DNA sequence: CCACTGTTGTCAATCTATTGTCTAATTTTT
DNA sequence: AAAAATTAGACAATAGATTGACAACAGTGG
């Protein structure tokens, strides 16, 4: 059954061994269990294959159990030939240089439908943001392009990160950008990814002093503080900010840092015992570990 | 039944999936529910198939109780008593100090439903943003509160500003914040309001140099450039930016400026022949004038 | 009152799409 | 060598799509 789902809809894409045998991740297993429940409850598999674990929980838990009631249909009609992640990125870049925000938005939505939110974040949006950053540094793209694209992506992520029926017991993550870091897109990306993985996300936005981040973390009982460090790669104040943040946070809170320029502050990050992530995928798996209590 | 209505009268024409399955839009569903009520009440289907949702409501609501016919049911959730704008603002402020972004979002959504988008923008969000700014300056609110609230509102506005079926001939407005101005919420507010009034909005986000704004305006054939000036009220570079912007823009483009600190740059704004708006309502009516070609 | 006509809800027959299950021939692991 | 996974394809049960037919009913004209 599972293999047929994989063949027909790409429900999961497990790692393979040398001999081509499948290795399912913990998440795959969870997701498949939930999908089984959902299909047993009558949801057509084609409509829900790409939903993430929290989405599925939301679909199953709340009030749908009204008995033998007729079942809800989800999702949109699929029309055009589906594009893969790379094609979507290329199309998105074209929309960016053309300053066509409506087209960019459409592309992102298409990806959400065909790839699922999680894959969209990891395989399309994260690389796209990076590409835009690179092209901007090379001078191929103007500042406007970068800003406009950021605005569209920011909006999309805000929509993607909407908390759906969230358990009160979900672990809390605070996402922000330290003072002086003005690019918020990385933090928004992280927030969306975490939300997708079932964290309760407190999103604070860009350029917050250490005291403020710490205060938010305490007030919300956060287990993780995620920082995105992208643009000024040589801010002399940032190391102090990071150290101060560590002092203000309880020891039980883990700091995770990522972003294009995070490497540049390696020493300060080491002092704050921060988990340095090179990519969104890294971050994603780090979150999984942290949730299980492994610090 | 529905399919027969579709076949015979073209009552609805739902989208189709690849496999030729029907996908009814929300509106279709509503309309069909109302049609059912209307036919049950005795209206021949052939007479009313093409009526829109509001028409059908009008047909059903008023005094149709003339006989012993089954009575039309109203379908509002009708749970909580509707709150007016001021109550919503108060509730929103409470959510802000409690750092409860989910609650804040819910309040905004409630407002969108009960007041309508336009009134929500003018009577709730704009005053709320102002209040938050004031409380922050007074020190009643911390930076985190302001940031988190901004993030939520920003997301909400991004969603609210989605262009629905927009004519290619709609006039274009570019919304941004000049270089050095980091608070984007004012620009986002303006963008949402303009979008609601039928402008095609090119939203660029915060802190853009004059050259970039001008380039975007030219490339998109903008008729209006809207600037939001909120936080640094004493940026020595800003007047230059504004003058430069005027030089780079075609004369046919009108600049409109607003925001808490716009007054502080009155002279420079005068030189750029900018339309200074003291409130979002001002801006809104200015837009209406501009659309009719009055500069 | 009756025959005729047009409207409208319901149904059956047939076709297609979706989806769970099974088989067969290989390949990998134990 | 036995056990288990791999791929590809076939098949059956179910649900939706399409078409044509039919019955109930209201109106019309004789």
XYZ file of C-alpha atoms (C1' of nucleotides) in Angstrom:
650
model
C 0.000 0.000 0.000
C 2.684 2.416 1.090
C 4.724 1.705 -2.002
C 1.737 2.261 -4.227
C 1.071 5.585 -2.550
C 4.678 6.488 -3.137
C 4.505 5.441 -6.785
C 1.227 7.148 -7.533
C 1.343 10.312 -5.485
C 4.854 10.728 -4.103
C 3.425 10.561 -0.621
C 6.819 9.796 0.907
C 10.274 9.715 -0.603
C 12.341 7.566 1.710
C 16.110 7.339 1.621
C 17.502 4.274 -0.094
C 20.229 1.881 0.952
C 22.985 0.789 -1.418
C 20.853 -2.151 -2.414
C 17.981 0.191 -3.130
C 15.961 -0.642 -0.073
C 13.812 2.002 1.560
C 14.582 3.671 4.860
C 11.623 5.495 6.306
C 12.271 8.372 8.666
C 10.462 8.668 11.965
C 8.382 11.394 10.438
C 7.472 9.251 7.456
C 6.260 6.583 9.810
C 4.175 9.025 11.789
C 2.769 10.602 8.700
C 1.842 7.296 7.165
C 0.106 6.201 10.350
C -1.915 9.378 10.318
C -2.677 9.015 6.644
C -4.000 5.555 7.301
C -6.336 6.955 9.930
C -7.417 9.744 7.648
C -8.132 7.480 4.701
C -9.994 5.081 6.957
C -12.052 8.057 7.993
C -12.925 8.493 4.357
C -10.599 11.190 3.111
C -9.482 10.383 -0.428
C -5.755 9.791 -0.346
C -5.134 11.942 -3.376
C -6.418 14.955 -1.502
C -4.264 14.590 1.556
C -1.032 12.915 0.467
C 1.100 15.975 0.951
C -0.227 17.141 4.270
C 2.296 17.347 7.075
C 2.007 15.616 10.422
C 0.517 18.598 12.243
C -1.888 19.226 9.408
C -3.052 15.666 9.556
C -3.473 15.860 13.292
C -5.578 18.935 12.849
C -7.611 17.159 10.222
C -8.254 14.222 12.474
C -8.457 15.516 15.966
C -10.896 18.259 16.456
C -14.540 17.823 15.669
C -14.581 15.726 12.552
C -15.592 12.777 14.678
C -19.245 13.632 14.521
C -20.069 10.043 13.687
C -20.723 8.701 10.231
C -21.138 12.161 8.775
C -20.323 12.810 5.121
C -16.712 13.605 4.560
C -15.110 16.879 3.707
C -13.253 17.361 0.470
C -10.094 19.383 0.562
C -7.759 20.824 -2.032
C -7.881 22.363 -5.429
C -8.223 21.116 -8.950
C -4.939 20.254 -10.591
C -4.747 21.457 -14.117
C -1.405 22.329 -15.667
C 1.486 19.900 -15.955
C 3.201 19.809 -12.604
C 6.576 21.438 -12.370
C 9.291 20.136 -10.106
C 11.211 22.142 -7.538
C 13.941 23.366 -9.867
C 11.527 24.449 -12.533
C 9.559 26.320 -9.940
C 12.682 28.117 -8.783
C 13.535 29.143 -12.309
C 10.021 30.368 -12.950
C 10.097 32.246 -9.662
C 13.342 33.981 -10.561
C 11.816 35.083 -13.820
C 8.878 36.542 -11.964
C 11.281 38.358 -9.655
C 13.217 40.089 -12.407
C 9.932 40.911 -14.107
C 8.699 42.443 -10.850
C 5.557 40.384 -11.208
C 4.554 39.677 -7.633
C 1.250 38.119 -8.611
C 3.073 35.543 -10.726
C 5.523 34.820 -7.935
C 2.686 34.246 -5.536
C 0.994 31.895 -7.948
C 4.152 29.883 -8.379
C 4.510 29.484 -4.644
C 0.954 28.348 -4.355
C 1.388 25.863 -7.144
C 4.366 24.454 -5.284
C 2.419 24.177 -2.073
C -0.179 22.097 -3.832
C 2.062 19.848 -5.882
C 4.961 19.384 -3.490
C 3.360 19.941 -0.136
C 4.291 22.698 2.264
C 7.284 21.059 3.754
C 8.948 20.210 0.479
C 8.060 23.642 -0.822
C 9.907 25.265 2.056
C 12.968 23.050 1.820
C 13.285 22.594 -1.911
C 11.907 25.791 -3.371
C 11.670 28.746 -1.026
C 14.936 28.252 0.840
C 17.011 27.809 -2.334
C 15.125 30.634 -4.001
C 15.932 33.026 -1.192
C 19.551 32.012 -1.381
C 19.665 32.442 -5.151
C 18.113 35.884 -4.868
C 20.727 36.809 -2.285
C 23.527 35.635 -4.536
C 22.236 37.351 -7.635
C 21.834 40.507 -5.631
C 25.435 40.371 -4.425
C 26.616 39.705 -7.952
C 24.664 42.723 -9.047
C 22.426 40.806 -11.433
C 19.412 41.771 -9.380
C 18.642 45.217 -8.077
C 17.706 45.996 -4.519
C 14.082 46.508 -5.550
C 13.863 43.036 -6.921
C 15.184 41.570 -3.739
C 12.893 43.675 -1.580
C 9.772 43.038 -3.577
C 10.429 39.324 -3.684
C 11.068 39.321 0.045
C 7.767 41.052 0.642
C 5.856 38.473 -1.368
C 7.638 35.559 0.240
C 7.175 37.080 3.659
C 3.442 37.274 3.094
C 3.304 33.754 1.810
C 5.225 32.431 4.776
C 2.998 34.295 7.152
C 0.079 32.514 5.632
C 1.865 29.159 5.617
C 2.801 29.370 9.272
C -0.723 29.772 10.527
C -1.103 27.713 13.620
C -3.722 25.089 13.089
C -5.410 23.457 16.018
C -2.300 23.311 18.113
C -1.908 21.297 21.217
C -1.226 23.356 24.288
C 1.639 21.014 25.007
C 3.445 21.738 21.748
C 6.995 22.914 22.382
C 7.546 26.612 21.860
C 10.048 28.188 19.514
C 10.869 31.880 19.367
C 12.024 33.116 15.954
C 13.709 36.447 15.465
C 16.633 38.306 14.058
C 19.137 39.843 16.471
C 19.513 43.620 16.715
C 21.085 45.076 13.612
C 20.016 42.236 11.349
C 17.367 43.752 9.132
C 16.570 40.868 6.793
C 13.609 39.111 8.230
C 13.016 36.543 5.534
C 15.260 33.914 7.074
C 13.462 34.156 10.385
C 10.099 33.920 8.676
C 11.252 30.843 6.812
C 12.387 29.206 10.001
C 9.113 30.097 11.680
C 7.098 28.514 8.911
C 9.196 25.365 8.923
C 8.915 24.993 12.679
C 5.204 25.619 12.625
C 4.876 22.923 9.998
C 6.706 20.529 12.247
C 4.284 21.083 15.046
C 6.008 23.736 17.132
C 4.134 26.619 18.590
C 5.975 29.526 17.039
C 6.346 32.962 18.533
C 7.490 35.099 15.647
C 9.082 38.384 16.629
C 10.430 39.714 13.344
C 13.686 41.504 12.607
C 16.226 43.412 14.667
C 15.474 42.687 18.286
C 17.837 43.388 21.190
C 18.911 40.417 23.290
C 16.843 41.560 26.276
C 13.684 41.537 24.228
C 14.283 38.136 22.725
C 15.050 36.707 26.130
C 11.970 38.275 27.630
C 9.769 36.767 24.925
C 11.391 33.389 25.400
C 10.813 33.452 29.155
C 7.281 34.711 28.924
C 6.327 31.958 26.510
C 8.301 29.162 28.073
C 10.273 28.629 24.898
C 12.456 25.607 24.460
C 14.283 26.978 21.412
C 15.318 30.413 20.197
C 16.002 30.503 16.464
C 18.084 33.330 15.048
C 18.620 34.225 11.423
C 21.796 36.070 10.513
C 21.983 37.176 6.925
C 23.021 40.576 5.965
C 25.568 42.597 7.823
C 28.294 39.974 8.019
C 30.587 42.208 10.010
C 28.525 43.890 12.685
C 30.885 44.548 15.602
C 27.998 44.672 18.065
C 26.491 41.359 17.175
C 28.878 39.120 19.147
C 28.041 41.066 22.284
C 24.359 40.721 21.568
C 24.726 36.988 21.241
C 26.673 36.620 24.466
C 24.191 38.761 26.309
C 21.359 36.676 24.974
C 22.960 33.542 26.363
C 23.315 35.118 29.787
C 19.713 36.231 29.843
C 18.267 32.916 28.757
C 17.684 29.974 31.078
C 20.108 27.149 30.477
C 17.293 24.936 29.344
C 16.740 27.043 26.251
C 18.667 26.045 23.155
C 19.759 28.659 20.663
C 19.793 27.707 17.007
C 21.355 29.983 14.432
C 21.429 29.940 10.677
C 21.598 32.158 7.636
C 24.101 33.166 5.029
C 26.388 35.088 7.402
C 26.037 32.992 10.522
C 29.423 31.390 9.828
C 31.046 34.770 10.228
C 30.117 34.907 13.888
C 31.165 31.356 14.598
C 33.159 32.221 17.716
C 30.437 34.208 19.401
C 27.919 31.559 18.489
C 30.149 28.934 20.018
C 30.197 30.888 23.236
C 26.421 31.023 23.269
C 26.359 27.258 22.801
C 24.326 27.812 19.664
C 23.486 25.097 17.235
C 24.795 26.314 13.887
C 22.721 25.200 10.892
C 24.007 25.491 7.368
C 20.696 24.974 5.671
C 16.998 24.852 6.340
C 17.129 21.075 6.078
C 19.743 21.048 8.829
C 17.556 23.242 10.925
C 14.611 21.041 10.281
C 16.319 17.908 11.495
C 17.853 19.761 14.431
C 14.341 20.680 15.480
C 13.282 17.074 15.370
C 16.092 16.101 17.674
C 15.376 18.956 20.035
C 11.772 18.010 20.288
C 12.719 14.626 21.571
C 14.582 16.286 24.378
C 18.080 15.759 23.031
C 20.020 18.921 23.573
C -30.017 17.214 -8.468
C -27.208 19.695 -8.673
C -25.854 18.027 -11.772
C -29.248 18.127 -13.428
C -29.549 21.815 -12.679
C -26.146 22.264 -14.180
C -27.075 20.294 -17.281
C -30.417 21.942 -17.842
C -29.848 25.508 -16.856
C -26.145 26.001 -16.364
C -26.822 26.950 -12.776
C -23.190 26.459 -11.805
C -20.115 25.703 -13.834
C -17.600 24.233 -11.426
C -13.919 23.762 -12.136
C -12.871 20.272 -13.091
C -9.942 18.205 -11.897
C -7.688 16.302 -14.256
C -9.955 13.315 -13.838
C -12.968 15.423 -14.725
C -14.297 15.684 -11.224
C -16.191 18.783 -10.202
C -14.794 21.285 -7.744
C -17.376 23.674 -6.437
C -16.226 27.050 -5.219
C -17.306 28.409 -1.876
C -19.650 30.698 -3.701
C -21.170 27.842 -5.665
C -21.870 26.050 -2.427
C -23.505 29.069 -0.895
C -25.546 29.746 -3.956
C -26.750 26.176 -4.214
C -27.757 26.148 -0.564
C -29.759 29.301 -1.122
C -31.306 27.921 -4.285
C -32.424 24.869 -2.385
C -34.128 27.082 0.147
C -35.721 29.157 -2.563
C -37.064 26.192 -4.499
C -38.365 24.650 -1.300
C -40.157 27.911 -0.722
C -41.882 27.481 -4.032
C -39.831 29.483 -6.506
C -39.464 27.617 -9.789
C -35.831 26.851 -10.339
C -35.879 28.017 -13.931
C -36.759 31.512 -12.801
C -33.980 31.904 -10.306
C -31.084 29.788 -11.517
C -28.943 32.700 -12.449
C -29.501 34.854 -9.426
C -26.420 35.758 -7.442
C -25.938 35.113 -3.753
C -27.026 38.591 -2.666
C -30.062 38.438 -4.917
C -31.069 35.140 -3.435
C -30.635 36.464 0.064
C -32.866 39.361 -0.803
C -35.380 36.974 -2.252
C -35.457 34.873 0.865
C -34.959 37.263 3.691
C -37.572 39.946 3.699
C -41.082 38.859 4.515
C -41.339 35.526 2.804
C -43.236 34.312 5.845
C -46.534 35.141 4.206
C -47.710 31.557 4.290
C -47.003 28.372 6.094
C -44.070 27.751 3.795
C -40.849 26.484 5.354
C -39.066 29.487 6.700
C -35.735 30.663 5.419
C -32.958 30.019 7.821
C -30.289 32.557 8.484
C -26.884 31.066 8.653
C -24.676 33.341 10.710
C -22.723 31.618 13.405
C -24.361 34.172 15.647
C -22.271 33.057 18.565
C -20.719 36.096 20.177
C -22.242 39.545 20.180
C -20.488 41.566 17.513
C -17.941 43.959 18.835
C -17.527 47.413 17.419
C -14.270 48.984 16.295
C -13.246 50.372 19.664
C -13.914 47.157 21.486
C -11.872 45.332 18.902
C -8.967 47.711 19.418
C -9.091 47.212 23.162
C -9.211 43.457 22.779
C -6.337 43.617 20.312
C -4.201 45.616 22.724
C -4.816 43.031 25.388
C -3.672 40.328 23.022
C -0.561 42.346 22.254
C 0.547 42.717 25.853
C -0.240 39.052 26.402
C 1.950 38.202 23.407
C -0.878 36.089 22.084
C -0.511 36.362 18.332
C -3.170 33.789 17.654
C -5.704 35.852 19.565
C -4.670 39.010 17.764
C -5.131 37.311 14.446
C -8.550 36.071 15.435
C -9.606 39.546 16.445
C -8.540 40.963 13.125
C -10.422 38.287 11.313
C -13.510 38.926 13.360
C -13.248 42.559 12.398
C -12.895 41.725 8.737
C -16.110 39.758 8.896
C -18.202 42.100 10.960
C -16.962 45.445 9.706
C -15.723 44.627 6.233
C -12.165 45.035 5.094
C -12.247 48.706 4.410
C -13.734 49.682 7.734
C -11.370 47.271 9.451
C -8.388 49.032 7.941
C -9.611 52.525 8.693
C -11.269 52.044 12.049
C -9.320 49.244 13.662
C -5.914 48.511 12.216
C -4.779 52.066 11.590
C -5.756 53.296 15.082
C -4.359 50.138 16.607
C -0.992 50.647 14.972
C -0.974 54.208 16.194
C -1.900 53.189 19.726
C 0.824 50.581 19.774
C 3.311 53.212 18.645
C 2.235 55.584 21.373
C 2.295 52.997 24.117
C 5.706 51.952 22.970
C 7.011 55.503 23.169
C 5.464 55.928 26.586
C 7.233 52.771 27.644
C 4.047 50.904 28.472
C 4.813 48.373 25.791
C 8.146 46.726 25.206
C 9.859 46.471 21.858
C 8.953 42.792 21.609
C 5.303 43.567 21.902
C 5.511 46.100 19.153
C 7.543 43.802 16.927
C 5.389 40.783 17.413
C 2.224 42.742 16.819
C 3.738 44.254 13.699
C 4.569 40.822 12.403
C 1.028 39.591 12.881
C -0.503 42.688 11.350
C 1.947 42.551 8.491
C 0.896 39.008 7.709
C -2.741 39.907 7.948
C -2.332 42.852 5.626
C -0.432 40.756 3.151
C -3.358 38.446 3.033
C -5.872 41.272 2.866
C -4.144 42.954 -0.045
C -4.423 40.015 -2.369
C -5.534 41.301 -5.691
C -8.657 39.654 -6.887
C -9.384 39.658 -10.582
C -7.668 42.897 -11.405
C -8.149 44.767 -14.603
C -4.995 45.367 -16.537
C -6.037 48.976 -16.784
C -6.127 49.541 -13.031
C -3.905 52.436 -12.000
C -0.653 51.421 -10.384
C 0.579 52.469 -6.963
C 4.041 51.776 -5.595
C 4.217 51.476 -1.822
C 7.481 51.591 0.091
C 9.424 53.139 2.892
C 12.366 55.399 2.034
C 15.915 54.381 2.912
C 16.515 54.431 6.646
C 12.867 53.974 7.548
C 12.693 50.477 8.959
C 9.055 50.274 10.028
C 7.197 48.676 7.237
C 3.761 48.425 8.776
C 2.601 51.812 7.547
C 3.525 50.958 3.987
C 1.777 47.627 4.238
C -1.333 49.331 5.551
C -1.313 51.764 2.685
C -0.810 48.946 0.225
C -3.781 47.039 1.572
C -6.003 50.101 1.514
C -5.049 50.939 -2.054
C -5.515 47.380 -3.181
C -8.965 47.439 -1.643
C -9.795 50.531 -3.606
C -8.936 48.874 -6.882
C -5.363 49.933 -7.428
C -2.774 47.553 -8.684
C -0.245 47.712 -5.873
C 3.474 47.119 -6.212
C 4.640 46.618 -2.665
C 8.359 47.036 -2.128
C 8.720 46.910 1.646
C 10.946 48.932 3.942
C 14.084 51.005 3.499
C 14.557 51.525 -0.222
C 16.892 54.091 -1.784
C 15.295 56.690 -4.035
C 16.824 55.176 -7.170
C 15.202 51.861 -6.471
C 11.789 53.284 -5.780
C 11.964 55.362 -8.911
C 13.045 52.413 -10.974
C 10.140 50.344 -9.753
C 7.751 53.187 -10.440
C 9.005 53.589 -13.990
C 9.076 49.903 -14.747
C 5.488 49.477 -13.610
C 4.087 52.681 -15.028
C 3.013 53.843 -11.598
C 0.751 56.815 -11.185
C 1.352 57.162 -7.449
C 4.255 56.493 -5.099
C 3.157 56.122 -1.486
C 5.736 56.548 1.258
C 5.377 55.776 4.924
C 7.562 57.668 7.380
C 7.298 56.507 10.932
C 10.277 55.906 13.034
C 13.435 57.901 12.815
C 11.901 61.359 12.957
C 15.251 63.071 12.594
C 17.145 61.270 9.858
C 19.464 63.872 8.289
C 19.665 61.883 5.052
C 15.973 61.548 4.449
C 15.335 65.007 2.973
C 17.974 64.336 0.360
C 16.440 61.003 -0.420
C 13.076 62.642 -0.955
C 14.435 65.347 -3.235
C 16.346 62.785 -5.230
C 13.237 60.696 -5.604
C 11.367 63.643 -7.064
C 14.117 64.244 -9.603
C 14.170 60.635 -10.672
C 10.415 60.303 -11.084
C 8.474 61.482 -14.111
C 6.397 64.560 -13.417
C 3.246 62.593 -13.995
C 3.848 60.543 -10.886
C 2.348 61.842 -7.666
C 4.078 61.211 -4.363
C 1.913 60.667 -1.320
C 3.434 60.550 2.148
C 2.033 59.700 5.534
C 2.949 58.247 8.880
C 3.622 59.464 12.389
C 6.815 61.345 11.578
C 5.986 62.617 8.121
C 5.239 66.055 9.555
C 8.847 66.322 10.656
C 10.037 66.373 7.074
C 7.403 68.804 5.911
C 9.830 71.051 4.041
C 11.489 68.325 2.053
C 8.108 66.809 1.285
C 6.896 70.174 0.049
C 9.847 70.308 -2.335
C 8.949 66.899 -3.701
C 5.394 68.160 -4.270
C 4.213 65.352 -2.053
C 0.685 64.987 -0.864
C 0.896 64.860 2.928
C -1.736 62.707 4.592
C -2.394 62.845 8.297
C -4.381 59.654 8.490
C -5.259 56.590 6.535
C -8.679 58.057 5.855
C -6.994 61.107 4.318
C -4.878 58.846 2.206
C -7.875 56.883 1.145
C -9.771 59.883 -0.127
C -6.633 61.292 -1.728
C -6.397 58.065 -3.689
C -9.944 58.432 -4.886
C -9.200 61.898 -6.208
C -6.016 60.780 -7.857
C -7.728 57.982 -9.637
C -10.022 60.406 -11.324
C -7.001 62.124 -12.760
C -6.969 65.095 -10.413
C -3.406 65.735 -9.453
C -63.808 16.814 -17.460
C -60.083 15.476 -20.767
C -56.117 15.692 -23.786
C -51.857 18.161 -24.481
C -47.624 20.552 -23.144
C -43.842 22.169 -20.498
C -41.422 22.029 -16.011
C -39.053 19.547 -12.520
C -37.514 15.949 -9.402
C -35.927 11.085 -9.500
C -33.894 6.929 -11.340
C -31.418 3.410 -14.032
C -27.746 2.186 -17.316
C -23.292 2.906 -18.833
C -18.773 4.810 -18.741
C -14.587 6.613 -16.490
C -11.462 7.657 -12.450
C -9.839 6.469 -8.164
C -7.869 3.325 -5.064
C -6.943 -0.875 -2.485
C -5.206 -5.535 -3.440
C -2.692 -9.181 -5.789
C 0.713 -11.585 -8.887
C 5.132 -12.358 -11.064
C 9.834 -11.789 -11.928
C 14.003 -9.931 -9.850
C 17.212 -8.373 -6.460
C 18.902 -7.792 -1.738
C 19.481 -9.262 2.923
C 19.920 -12.725 6.395
C 19.114 -21.216 0.375
C 15.337 -18.917 2.734
C 13.142 -14.612 3.684
C 12.033 -10.216 2.474
C 12.103 -6.015 -0.757
C 12.063 -4.279 -5.372
C 9.413 -3.065 -9.809
C 5.751 -3.392 -13.015
C 1.549 -4.563 -14.197
C -3.288 -6.375 -13.709
C -7.677 -6.477 -11.401
C -11.891 -5.440 -8.746
C -14.747 -2.478 -5.938
C -16.393 1.916 -5.457
C -17.761 6.616 -6.529
C -18.495 10.166 -9.764
C -19.959 11.534 -14.710
C -23.190 11.272 -18.508
C -27.272 10.291 -20.783
C -31.851 9.173 -21.478
C -36.239 7.974 -19.568
C -40.121 8.512 -16.543
C -43.594 10.257 -13.286
C -45.770 14.021 -10.879
C -47.625 18.329 -11.459
C -49.351 22.852 -13.250
C -51.234 25.292 -16.841
C -53.997 25.636 -21.453
C -57.527 24.987 -24.605
C -61.409 22.407 -25.942
